[in-house]
Amino acid sequence: MGAVPRKAIGAGEAVIAAAEPVAIRRRRTQAERRAEAESRMLSAAAEIVAEKGVDGLTLAEAGERAGYSRGLAGHYFRSKDELLAAMAEAIHDEFTQQRRERLRGTSGLARLVATIDASFARPAVGLTKMRAYIAVLMGAAHKPALAEAVATFNRDSATEFGRLIASAIEAGEIRPDIDARTQALILSAALRGIMAQWVLDPEGVDLAGIRAEFLGLVSRSLAATPIPT
Amino acid sequence: MGAVPRKAIGAGEAVIAAAEPVAIRRRRTQAERRAEAESRMLSAAAEIVAEKGVDGLTLAEAGERAGYSRGLAGHYFRSKDELLAAMAEAIHDEFTQQRRERLRGTSGLARLVATIDASFARPAVGLTKMRAYIAVLMGAAHKPALAEAVATFNRDSATEFGRLIASAIEAGEIRPDIDARTQALILSAALRGIMAQWVLDPEGVDLAGIRAEFLGLVSRSLAATPIPT
Amino acid sequence: MGAVPRKAIGAGEAVIAAAEPVAIRRRRTQAERRAEAESRMLSAAAEIVAEKGVDGLTLAEAGERAGYSRGLAGHYFRSKDELLAAMAEAIHDEFTQQRRERLRGTSGLARLVATIDASFARPAVGLTKMRAYIAVLMGAAHKPALAEAVATFNRDSATEFGRLIASAIEAGEIRPDIDARTQALILSAALRGIMAQWVLDPEGVDLAGIRAEFLGLVSRSLAATPIPT
Amino acid sequence: MGAVPRKAIGAGEAVIAAAEPVAIRRRRTQAERRAEAESRMLSAAAEIVAEKGVDGLTLAEAGERAGYSRGLAGHYFRSKDELLAAMAEAIHDEFTQQRRERLRGTSGLARLVATIDASFARPAVGLTKMRAYIAVLMGAAHKPALAEAVATFNRDSATEFGRLIASAIEAGEIRPDIDARTQALILSAALRGIMAQWVLDPEGVDLAGIRAEFLGLVSRSLAATPIPT
DNA sequence: AATGAATGAGACTTCATTCAT
DNA sequence: TATGAATGAAGTCTCATTCAT
């Protein structure tokens, strides 16, 4: 239970020490240590949120599970709300990063399909991160600290999807008689609904099967001409 | 598990009423008092959950907001978990009731459309109930007390949707090359996702527009022949 | 667990009804029912005290375990303290009754031995009653409601033992160079200590063996001439 | 189980102290603060138990009476049960310590007498501690948290007494026709019974007189040859 | 920088007690 | 008489937060 503390600092640092002034080296090291500690605590926080929900997160447990003291998370993030917001952003960044990699070099309808695929691929990152993400999305309803972050997520997602659809319409690959903005919201909401269902019951939900049906559904519904799945 | 037992009042009592009015009056009144208190506390609980999430619910506030003492909710529903479960069941019952009324006399694809329409009509019941419902669905991930109830909701919903689609396929109104079970899950998850999006931002989400677009999407995707929207 | 409710009133009462005026018959029956209910609740209270200590006793549980409603014990005994006091007295009365029977027809040293024997025989009444008795004795330290009752017990016990020893001294069966009052206290305290040890660990304490050793100890210590055990 | 872990402070620190006074000073002070708070709360707990019994003890009062906040006792001893167990152990340790000091350099029957004397001397520690000790012994019947500790006390006491008697028998100072184990239990139970009687009514029980009478009783009963009182 | 000591608030839960029926 | 509805007070336990070291 709990992560293994890795506070030991590798001996390799001494090598760099010669090249840089002592004061600098120290600040570097401190900053690095801080960055690592923060990152470990954000991961720990995500784990906890995945297990117990946003209200189940405590500063002390985040610190301990990351291998530090009960007080450190409070020391870095000052308050639970700030820890939550930071954690939400970290997860979202990770997801965004992944989607970008998948979209590289695509365009039009293929890009829309790749985007959907990116959603279905997310679980590969791990059930834990996904669970925490869903918890954050829903927590926005009650936690002002999350509301802002989630509003941003939604705006980004809507814009992205909307742009995708609009450009696919322009390319003549998607029927022009639909409302891009509304369709974007539907698609994004549907994907989130499916992911929520999956994290609730990973065994009972066959993501691969759903992905296929979902892509078929989208293609029949949106494509100006059928896509070969 | 489930709600606190309510002494069922047999219908036969009316007959005796003439002979022993006082005794009956007494029992009636006690039972009524209890039933009313219970129902008011369930409503209050839903309000609170809508505002603050499942973890924000407290027995004391449920009692007070219903107009009683801080202790009464704890007295009836022995624990917060039981209150939550009872509340979840009450909301689900209400929704089920509404859907049943809407479905009366329909069949085939029209029945599927009516079911979807029932989902979009739910908000009429009130943003509060819907918010509470969504909170309960998501809360199942962390609260064992809700997990059981929600598992039942999901089973029911899947069965219902699946049957609808299957029977519409038999009727030749839905294309036979889809997997009824998977489509049922997708539809139900999509509707939940849309509702979640709506409760998060009621102003920013145009439900009527979404409904139209969603029905179009479903018709194009599932119908053996186009539905006139 | 818990007693079986016996609220049914036997049919035989109708027979008596003819012989006595209605008002009388009712009061009789009521009084009897009340007496039975009280007695059943006192027994239930003793059970609960034996299991959970004097602070673990609750009016509601006493009522329910006796087969009545949660409210009845409060109705009869008005408060927890009164119930405790009544229970203490009931147990003491029972023990006193038993001792009296054992002492019938004895005198002198034999009477002292019989009294000691009565203590060792008490467990036959049941571990439960004994446990409750010990709990009451100790509870006197903190519960004013019990202090009075226990003070009486102690006075009675000291008087009784003291008289026994004094009369045995007069009869020349006990050495005259001891202080009767102090020896009485020692004997009574020792017996209680042994019983306390027994109720804490009935399996680990061999009462029969202790009885033999204890009688030997007393005889060697007190008797003017050795008693044949 | 048992007491909250206390950071042991190595004796070696004094050596380092010269080199790094500040760091040591800091750690010292933290540890000392904790140790003092803990010890004060254990004392406060004993006071409360003496006054109100084991069930009358509350974490909040233990904290407050020790001069800290209502929450601190709960912070250190995670639960009431653990506080009780720690308190029991602390008292027992204190008593054991005292007995050991009294027994130094004794052997045979004199050692047995010294042990009994230690019991009668305990009250010198204070009525409060003694009351708390008795309450703990009896509380073992209902509080699993105490049962374990008390079982240990009993085992220790029985072993100790048994060994004493056995060795006095070997030394020819105690008659060989008694059962050492049973006599040990009787003596220990009798002493506890006497102490219980005393804490219930310190005014009414003349410990000095009882001590004399009790030693006489033991000597006449056990000694191979009379002891000069 | 990092730890953890200490506070105080709040939630759950359990009851004694009072009251309505 | 008997039931049980309703209140309000504790008590346990868990945290966010602040502060000393």
PDB file of C-alpha atoms in Angstrom, chain D:
ATOM      1  CA  MET D   1      -2.425  -1.958  19.625  1.00  0.00           C
ATOM      2  CA  GLY D   2      -1.110  -0.484  22.765  1.00  0.00           C
ATOM      3  CA  ALA D   3       0.188   3.020  23.144  1.00  0.00           C
ATOM      4  CA  VAL D   4       0.906   5.460  20.373  1.00  0.00           C
ATOM      5  CA  PRO D   5       4.459   5.039  19.136  1.00  0.00           C
ATOM      6  CA  ARG D   6       6.862   7.394  20.781  1.00  0.00           C
ATOM      7  CA  LYS D   7       9.939   8.322  18.947  1.00  0.00           C
ATOM      8  CA  ALA D   8      12.647   6.866  21.047  1.00  0.00           C
ATOM      9  CA  ILE D   9      15.341   9.372  21.705  1.00  0.00           C
ATOM     10  CA  GLY D  10      18.686   7.695  21.507  1.00  0.00           C
ATOM     11  CA  ALA D  11      21.118   8.399  24.310  1.00  0.00           C
ATOM     12  CA  GLY D  12      23.832   8.961  21.726  1.00  0.00           C
ATOM     13  CA  GLU D  13      22.480  12.361  20.835  1.00  0.00           C
ATOM     14  CA  ALA D  14      24.167  14.044  23.706  1.00  0.00           C
ATOM     15  CA  VAL D  15      27.453  13.318  21.996  1.00  0.00           C
ATOM     16  CA  ILE D  16      26.407  14.948  18.756  1.00  0.00           C
ATOM     17  CA  ALA D  17      24.801  17.796  20.606  1.00  0.00           C
ATOM     18  CA  ALA D  18      28.017  19.716  20.646  1.00  0.00           C
ATOM     19  CA  ALA D  19      28.303  19.623  16.886  1.00  0.00           C
ATOM     20  CA  GLU D  20      24.701  20.380  15.902  1.00  0.00           C
ATOM     21  CA  PRO D  21      22.978  21.909  18.843  1.00  0.00           C
ATOM     22  CA  VAL D  22      20.137  23.508  16.931  1.00  0.00           C
ATOM     23  CA  ALA D  23      18.912  20.451  15.078  1.00  0.00           C
ATOM     24  CA  ILE D  24      19.003  18.378  18.224  1.00  0.00           C
ATOM     25  CA  ARG D  25      17.335  21.015  20.257  1.00  0.00           C
ATOM     26  CA  ARG D  26      14.515  21.040  17.756  1.00  0.00           C
ATOM     27  CA  ARG D  27      13.920  17.342  17.651  1.00  0.00           C
ATOM     28  CA  ARG D  28      14.238  17.091  21.387  1.00  0.00           C
ATOM     29  CA  THR D  29      11.649  19.713  21.930  1.00  0.00           C
ATOM     30  CA  GLN D  30       9.108  18.209  19.558  1.00  0.00           C
ATOM     31  CA  ALA D  31       9.526  14.790  21.053  1.00  0.00           C
ATOM     32  CA  GLU D  32       9.394  16.176  24.536  1.00  0.00           C
ATOM     33  CA  ARG D  33       6.283  18.136  23.814  1.00  0.00           C
ATOM     34  CA  ARG D  34       4.611  15.049  22.518  1.00  0.00           C
ATOM     35  CA  ALA D  35       5.765  12.888  25.380  1.00  0.00           C
ATOM     36  CA  GLU D  36       4.576  15.374  27.917  1.00  0.00           C
ATOM     37  CA  ALA D  37       1.226  15.842  26.247  1.00  0.00           C
ATOM     38  CA  GLU D  38       0.782  12.092  26.100  1.00  0.00           C
ATOM     39  CA  SER D  39       1.657  11.548  29.703  1.00  0.00           C
ATOM     40  CA  ARG D  40      -0.567  14.356  30.875  1.00  0.00           C
ATOM     41  CA  MET D  41      -3.473  13.002  28.913  1.00  0.00           C
ATOM     42  CA  LEU D  42      -2.989   9.541  30.348  1.00  0.00           C
ATOM     43  CA  SER D  43      -3.112  11.016  33.821  1.00  0.00           C
ATOM     44  CA  ALA D  44      -6.181  13.026  32.964  1.00  0.00           C
ATOM     45  CA  ALA D  45      -7.798   9.898  31.571  1.00  0.00           C
ATOM     46  CA  ALA D  46      -7.120   8.044  34.810  1.00  0.00           C
ATOM     47  CA  GLU D  47      -8.727  10.852  36.765  1.00  0.00           C
ATOM     48  CA  ILE D  48     -11.801  10.780  34.609  1.00  0.00           C
ATOM     49  CA  VAL D  49     -12.093   7.009  34.729  1.00  0.00           C
ATOM     50  CA  ALA D  50     -11.778   7.179  38.496  1.00  0.00           C
ATOM     51  CA  GLU D  51     -14.624   9.646  38.653  1.00  0.00           C
ATOM     52  CA  LYS D  52     -16.966   8.401  35.991  1.00  0.00           C
ATOM     53  CA  GLY D  53     -15.962   4.889  35.083  1.00  0.00           C
ATOM     54  CA  VAL D  54     -14.553   3.614  31.832  1.00  0.00           C
ATOM     55  CA  ASP D  55     -17.680   4.533  29.928  1.00  0.00           C
ATOM     56  CA  GLY D  56     -17.602   8.016  31.355  1.00  0.00           C
ATOM     57  CA  LEU D  57     -14.250   8.692  29.788  1.00  0.00           C
ATOM     58  CA  THR D  58     -14.355  10.866  26.700  1.00  0.00           C
ATOM     59  CA  LEU D  59     -11.516  11.783  24.430  1.00  0.00           C
ATOM     60  CA  ALA D  60     -12.492  15.416  24.530  1.00  0.00           C
ATOM     61  CA  GLU D  61     -12.422  15.639  28.288  1.00  0.00           C
ATOM     62  CA  ALA D  62      -9.100  13.850  28.496  1.00  0.00           C
ATOM     63  CA  GLY D  63      -7.640  16.455  26.180  1.00  0.00           C
ATOM     64  CA  GLU D  64      -9.171  19.389  27.974  1.00  0.00           C
ATOM     65  CA  ARG D  65      -8.377  18.219  31.465  1.00  0.00           C
ATOM     66  CA  ALA D  66      -4.766  17.759  30.440  1.00  0.00           C
ATOM     67  CA  GLY D  67      -4.738  21.384  29.421  1.00  0.00           C
ATOM     68  CA  TYR D  68      -4.990  20.891  25.671  1.00  0.00           C
ATOM     69  CA  SER D  69      -7.722  21.036  23.093  1.00  0.00           C
ATOM     70  CA  ARG D  70     -10.762  18.811  22.842  1.00  0.00           C
ATOM     71  CA  GLY D  71      -9.302  17.157  19.792  1.00  0.00           C
ATOM     72  CA  LEU D  72      -5.811  16.264  20.872  1.00  0.00           C
ATOM     73  CA  ALA D  73      -6.541  13.033  22.661  1.00  0.00           C
ATOM     74  CA  GLY D  74      -8.267  11.772  19.567  1.00  0.00           C
ATOM     75  CA  HIS D  75      -5.290  12.891  17.541  1.00  0.00           C
ATOM     76  CA  TYR D  76      -2.783  10.893  19.575  1.00  0.00           C
ATOM     77  CA  PHE D  77      -4.718   7.863  20.627  1.00  0.00           C
ATOM     78  CA  ARG D  78      -6.811   7.288  17.589  1.00  0.00           C
ATOM     79  CA  SER D  79      -9.780   5.948  19.492  1.00  0.00           C
ATOM     80  CA  LYS D  80     -11.201   5.803  22.945  1.00  0.00           C
ATOM     81  CA  ASP D  81     -10.321   2.153  23.142  1.00  0.00           C
ATOM     82  CA  GLU D  82      -6.686   2.826  22.466  1.00  0.00           C
ATOM     83  CA  LEU D  83      -6.618   5.570  25.034  1.00  0.00           C
ATOM     84  CA  LEU D  84      -8.135   3.202  27.565  1.00  0.00           C
ATOM     85  CA  ALA D  85      -5.674   0.472  26.782  1.00  0.00           C
ATOM     86  CA  ALA D  86      -2.731   2.850  27.022  1.00  0.00           C
ATOM     87  CA  MET D  87      -4.018   4.196  30.311  1.00  0.00           C
ATOM     88  CA  ALA D  88      -4.476   0.703  31.720  1.00  0.00           C
ATOM     89  CA  GLU D  89      -0.977  -0.202  30.778  1.00  0.00           C
ATOM     90  CA  ALA D  90       0.443   2.969  32.278  1.00  0.00           C
ATOM     91  CA  ILE D  91      -1.231   2.337  35.608  1.00  0.00           C
ATOM     92  CA  HIS D  92      -0.214  -1.273  35.656  1.00  0.00           C
ATOM     93  CA  ASP D  93       3.347  -0.370  34.862  1.00  0.00           C
ATOM     94  CA  GLU D  94       3.373   2.074  37.724  1.00  0.00           C
ATOM     95  CA  PHE D  95       2.049  -0.528  40.147  1.00  0.00           C
ATOM     96  CA  THR D  96       4.449  -3.157  38.939  1.00  0.00           C
ATOM     97  CA  GLN D  97       7.294  -0.740  39.353  1.00  0.00           C
ATOM     98  CA  GLN D  98       6.298  -0.081  42.941  1.00  0.00           C
ATOM     99  CA  ARG D  99       5.965  -3.732  43.788  1.00  0.00           C
ATOM    100  CA  ARG D 100       9.379  -4.452  42.375  1.00  0.00           C
ATOM    101  CA  GLU D 101      10.926  -1.836  44.566  1.00  0.00           C
ATOM    102  CA  ARG D 102       9.267  -3.304  47.641  1.00  0.00           C
ATOM    103  CA  LEU D 103      10.374  -6.829  46.844  1.00  0.00           C
ATOM    104  CA  ARG D 104      14.040  -6.034  46.414  1.00  0.00           C
ATOM    105  CA  GLY D 105      16.116  -8.336  48.549  1.00  0.00           C
ATOM    106  CA  THR D 106      13.276 -10.453  49.923  1.00  0.00           C
ATOM    107  CA  SER D 107      12.619 -14.130  49.489  1.00  0.00           C
ATOM    108  CA  GLY D 108      10.395 -16.953  50.660  1.00  0.00           C
ATOM    109  CA  LEU D 109       7.458 -16.126  52.881  1.00  0.00           C
ATOM    110  CA  ALA D 110       8.808 -12.636  53.554  1.00  0.00           C
ATOM    111  CA  ARG D 111       8.545 -11.989  49.838  1.00  0.00           C
ATOM    112  CA  LEU D 112       4.899 -13.069  49.845  1.00  0.00           C
ATOM    113  CA  VAL D 113       4.187 -10.793  52.763  1.00  0.00           C
ATOM    114  CA  ALA D 114       5.974  -7.953  50.983  1.00  0.00           C
ATOM    115  CA  THR D 115       3.845  -8.533  47.938  1.00  0.00           C
ATOM    116  CA  ILE D 116       0.680  -8.328  49.971  1.00  0.00           C
ATOM    117  CA  ASP D 117       2.021  -5.264  51.661  1.00  0.00           C
ATOM    118  CA  ALA D 118       2.677  -3.694  48.295  1.00  0.00           C
ATOM    119  CA  SER D 119      -0.997  -4.042  47.555  1.00  0.00           C
ATOM    120  CA  PHE D 120      -1.948  -2.307  50.749  1.00  0.00           C
ATOM    121  CA  ALA D 121       0.643   0.345  50.072  1.00  0.00           C
ATOM    122  CA  ARG D 122      -0.714   1.118  46.632  1.00  0.00           C
ATOM    123  CA  PRO D 123      -3.361   3.427  47.960  1.00  0.00           C
ATOM    124  CA  ALA D 124      -0.501   5.703  48.836  1.00  0.00           C
ATOM    125  CA  VAL D 125      -0.176   6.328  45.118  1.00  0.00           C
ATOM    126  CA  GLY D 126      -3.553   7.814  45.336  1.00  0.00           C
ATOM    127  CA  LEU D 127      -7.151   6.888  45.484  1.00  0.00           C
ATOM    128  CA  THR D 128      -7.560   8.106  41.951  1.00  0.00           C
ATOM    129  CA  LYS D 129      -5.123   5.698  40.351  1.00  0.00           C
ATOM    130  CA  MET D 130      -6.517   2.843  42.387  1.00  0.00           C
ATOM    131  CA  ARG D 131     -10.069   3.651  41.435  1.00  0.00           C
ATOM    132  CA  ALA D 132      -9.098   3.815  37.793  1.00  0.00           C
ATOM    133  CA  TYR D 133      -7.276   0.499  38.100  1.00  0.00           C
ATOM    134  CA  ILE D 134     -10.292  -1.241  39.585  1.00  0.00           C
ATOM    135  CA  ALA D 135     -12.529   0.293  36.946  1.00  0.00           C
ATOM    136  CA  VAL D 136     -10.229  -1.044  34.259  1.00  0.00           C
ATOM    137  CA  LEU D 137     -10.187  -4.528  35.757  1.00  0.00           C
ATOM    138  CA  MET D 138     -13.967  -4.674  35.809  1.00  0.00           C
ATOM    139  CA  GLY D 139     -14.360  -2.896  32.505  1.00  0.00           C
ATOM    140  CA  ALA D 140     -12.597  -5.803  30.855  1.00  0.00           C
ATOM    141  CA  ALA D 141     -15.893  -7.650  31.004  1.00  0.00           C
ATOM    142  CA  HIS D 142     -17.448  -5.361  28.428  1.00  0.00           C
ATOM    143  CA  LYS D 143     -14.619  -3.633  26.642  1.00  0.00           C
ATOM    144  CA  PRO D 144     -12.606  -5.864  24.357  1.00  0.00           C
ATOM    145  CA  ALA D 145      -9.935  -3.174  24.307  1.00  0.00           C
ATOM    146  CA  LEU D 146      -9.378  -3.759  27.997  1.00  0.00           C
ATOM    147  CA  ALA D 147      -9.893  -7.479  28.001  1.00  0.00           C
ATOM    148  CA  GLU D 148      -6.554  -8.103  26.403  1.00  0.00           C
ATOM    149  CA  ALA D 149      -4.664  -5.859  28.766  1.00  0.00           C
ATOM    150  CA  VAL D 150      -6.416  -7.245  31.838  1.00  0.00           C
ATOM    151  CA  ALA D 151      -5.862 -10.807  30.738  1.00  0.00           C
ATOM    152  CA  THR D 152      -2.172  -9.993  30.711  1.00  0.00           C
ATOM    153  CA  PHE D 153      -2.371  -8.423  34.162  1.00  0.00           C
ATOM    154  CA  ASN D 154      -4.085 -11.505  35.480  1.00  0.00           C
ATOM    155  CA  ARG D 155      -1.639 -13.859  33.915  1.00  0.00           C
ATOM    156  CA  ASP D 156       1.261 -11.886  35.299  1.00  0.00           C
ATOM    157  CA  SER D 157      -0.272 -11.635  38.728  1.00  0.00           C
ATOM    158  CA  ALA D 158      -1.107 -15.338  38.883  1.00  0.00           C
ATOM    159  CA  THR D 159       2.343 -16.319  37.718  1.00  0.00           C
ATOM    160  CA  GLU D 160       4.004 -13.982  40.184  1.00  0.00           C
ATOM    161  CA  PHE D 161       1.928 -15.088  43.157  1.00  0.00           C
ATOM    162  CA  GLY D 162       2.150 -18.717  42.180  1.00  0.00           C
ATOM    163  CA  ARG D 163       5.902 -18.585  41.934  1.00  0.00           C
ATOM    164  CA  LEU D 164       6.116 -16.849  45.262  1.00  0.00           C
ATOM    165  CA  ILE D 165       4.049 -19.460  47.019  1.00  0.00           C
ATOM    166  CA  ALA D 166       5.800 -22.335  45.315  1.00  0.00           C
ATOM    167  CA  SER D 167       9.203 -21.062  46.309  1.00  0.00           C
ATOM    168  CA  ALA D 168       8.047 -20.470  49.874  1.00  0.00           C
ATOM    169  CA  ILE D 169       6.816 -24.044  49.939  1.00  0.00           C
ATOM    170  CA  GLU D 170      10.180 -25.265  48.755  1.00  0.00           C
ATOM    171  CA  ALA D 171      11.786 -23.172  51.451  1.00  0.00           C
ATOM    172  CA  GLY D 172       9.629 -24.981  53.965  1.00  0.00           C
ATOM    173  CA  GLU D 173       7.920 -21.793  55.047  1.00  0.00           C
ATOM    174  CA  ILE D 174       4.493 -22.588  53.625  1.00  0.00           C
ATOM    175  CA  ARG D 175       2.623 -25.794  54.226  1.00  0.00           C
ATOM    176  CA  PRO D 176       2.974 -28.116  51.257  1.00  0.00           C
ATOM    177  CA  ASP D 177      -0.596 -29.433  51.257  1.00  0.00           C
ATOM    178  CA  ILE D 178      -2.086 -26.485  49.437  1.00  0.00           C
ATOM    179  CA  ASP D 179      -2.485 -25.840  45.733  1.00  0.00           C
ATOM    180  CA  ALA D 180      -0.200 -22.942  44.884  1.00  0.00           C
ATOM    181  CA  ARG D 181      -2.095 -21.931  41.766  1.00  0.00           C
ATOM    182  CA  THR D 182      -5.470 -21.847  43.483  1.00  0.00           C
ATOM    183  CA  GLN D 183      -4.158 -20.036  46.519  1.00  0.00           C
ATOM    184  CA  ALA D 184      -2.550 -17.490  44.245  1.00  0.00           C
ATOM    185  CA  LEU D 185      -5.853 -16.804  42.594  1.00  0.00           C
ATOM    186  CA  ILE D 186      -7.619 -16.541  45.940  1.00  0.00           C
ATOM    187  CA  LEU D 187      -5.089 -14.145  47.388  1.00  0.00           C
ATOM    188  CA  SER D 188      -5.041 -11.926  44.332  1.00  0.00           C
ATOM    189  CA  ALA D 189      -8.831 -11.917  44.082  1.00  0.00           C
ATOM    190  CA  ALA D 190      -9.203 -11.187  47.772  1.00  0.00           C
ATOM    191  CA  LEU D 191      -6.811  -8.269  47.582  1.00  0.00           C
ATOM    192  CA  ARG D 192      -8.652  -6.881  44.606  1.00  0.00           C
ATOM    193  CA  GLY D 193     -11.960  -7.314  46.369  1.00  0.00           C
ATOM    194  CA  ILE D 194     -10.638  -5.452  49.381  1.00  0.00           C
ATOM    195  CA  MET D 195      -9.289  -2.653  47.240  1.00  0.00           C
ATOM    196  CA  ALA D 196     -12.590  -2.433  45.411  1.00  0.00           C
ATOM    197  CA  GLN D 197     -14.370  -2.163  48.712  1.00  0.00           C
ATOM    198  CA  TRP D 198     -11.965   0.529  49.790  1.00  0.00           C
ATOM    199  CA  VAL D 199     -12.320   2.684  46.698  1.00  0.00           C
ATOM    200  CA  LEU D 200     -16.084   2.462  47.039  1.00  0.00           C
ATOM    201  CA  ASP D 201     -15.990   3.728  50.598  1.00  0.00           C
ATOM    202  CA  PRO D 202     -12.553   5.002  51.633  1.00  0.00           C
ATOM    203  CA  GLU D 203     -13.879   6.477  54.867  1.00  0.00           C
ATOM    204  CA  GLY D 204     -15.680   3.376  55.952  1.00  0.00           C
ATOM    205  CA  VAL D 205     -12.859   0.943  55.269  1.00  0.00           C
ATOM    206  CA  ASP D 206      -9.922   0.894  57.639  1.00  0.00           C
ATOM    207  CA  LEU D 207      -7.141  -0.362  55.401  1.00  0.00           C
ATOM    208  CA  ALA D 208      -4.560  -0.540  58.144  1.00  0.00           C
ATOM    209  CA  GLY D 209      -6.761  -2.702  60.293  1.00  0.00           C
ATOM    210  CA  ILE D 210      -7.623  -4.907  57.378  1.00  0.00           C
ATOM    211  CA  ARG D 211      -3.980  -5.282  56.461  1.00  0.00           C
ATOM    212  CA  ALA D 212      -3.141  -6.563  59.911  1.00  0.00           C
ATOM    213  CA  GLU D 213      -6.094  -8.908  60.045  1.00  0.00           C
ATOM    214  CA  PHE D 214      -5.378 -10.123  56.503  1.00  0.00           C
ATOM    215  CA  LEU D 215      -1.730 -10.863  57.155  1.00  0.00           C
ATOM    216  CA  GLY D 216      -2.758 -12.744  60.252  1.00  0.00           C
ATOM    217  CA  LEU D 217      -5.280 -14.718  58.281  1.00  0.00           C
ATOM    218  CA  VAL D 218      -2.714 -15.584  55.645  1.00  0.00           C
ATOM    219  CA  SER D 219      -0.078 -16.521  58.140  1.00  0.00           C
ATOM    220  CA  ARG D 220      -2.355 -18.811  60.139  1.00  0.00           C
ATOM    221  CA  SER D 221      -3.678 -20.325  56.964  1.00  0.00           C
ATOM    222  CA  LEU D 222      -0.523 -20.778  54.923  1.00  0.00           C
ATOM    223  CA  ALA D 223       2.487 -20.669  57.128  1.00  0.00           C
ATOM    224  CA  ALA D 224       4.126 -23.896  58.122  1.00  0.00           C
ATOM    225  CA  THR D 225       4.983 -22.039  61.320  1.00  0.00           C
ATOM    226  CA  PRO D 226       3.266 -18.911  62.622  1.00  0.00           C
ATOM    227  CA  ILE D 227       4.569 -15.542  61.490  1.00  0.00           C
ATOM    228  CA  PRO D 228       5.152 -12.879  64.073  1.00  0.00           C
ATOM    229  CA  THR D 229       2.868 -10.040  63.046  1.00  0.00           C
TER     230      THR D 229
END
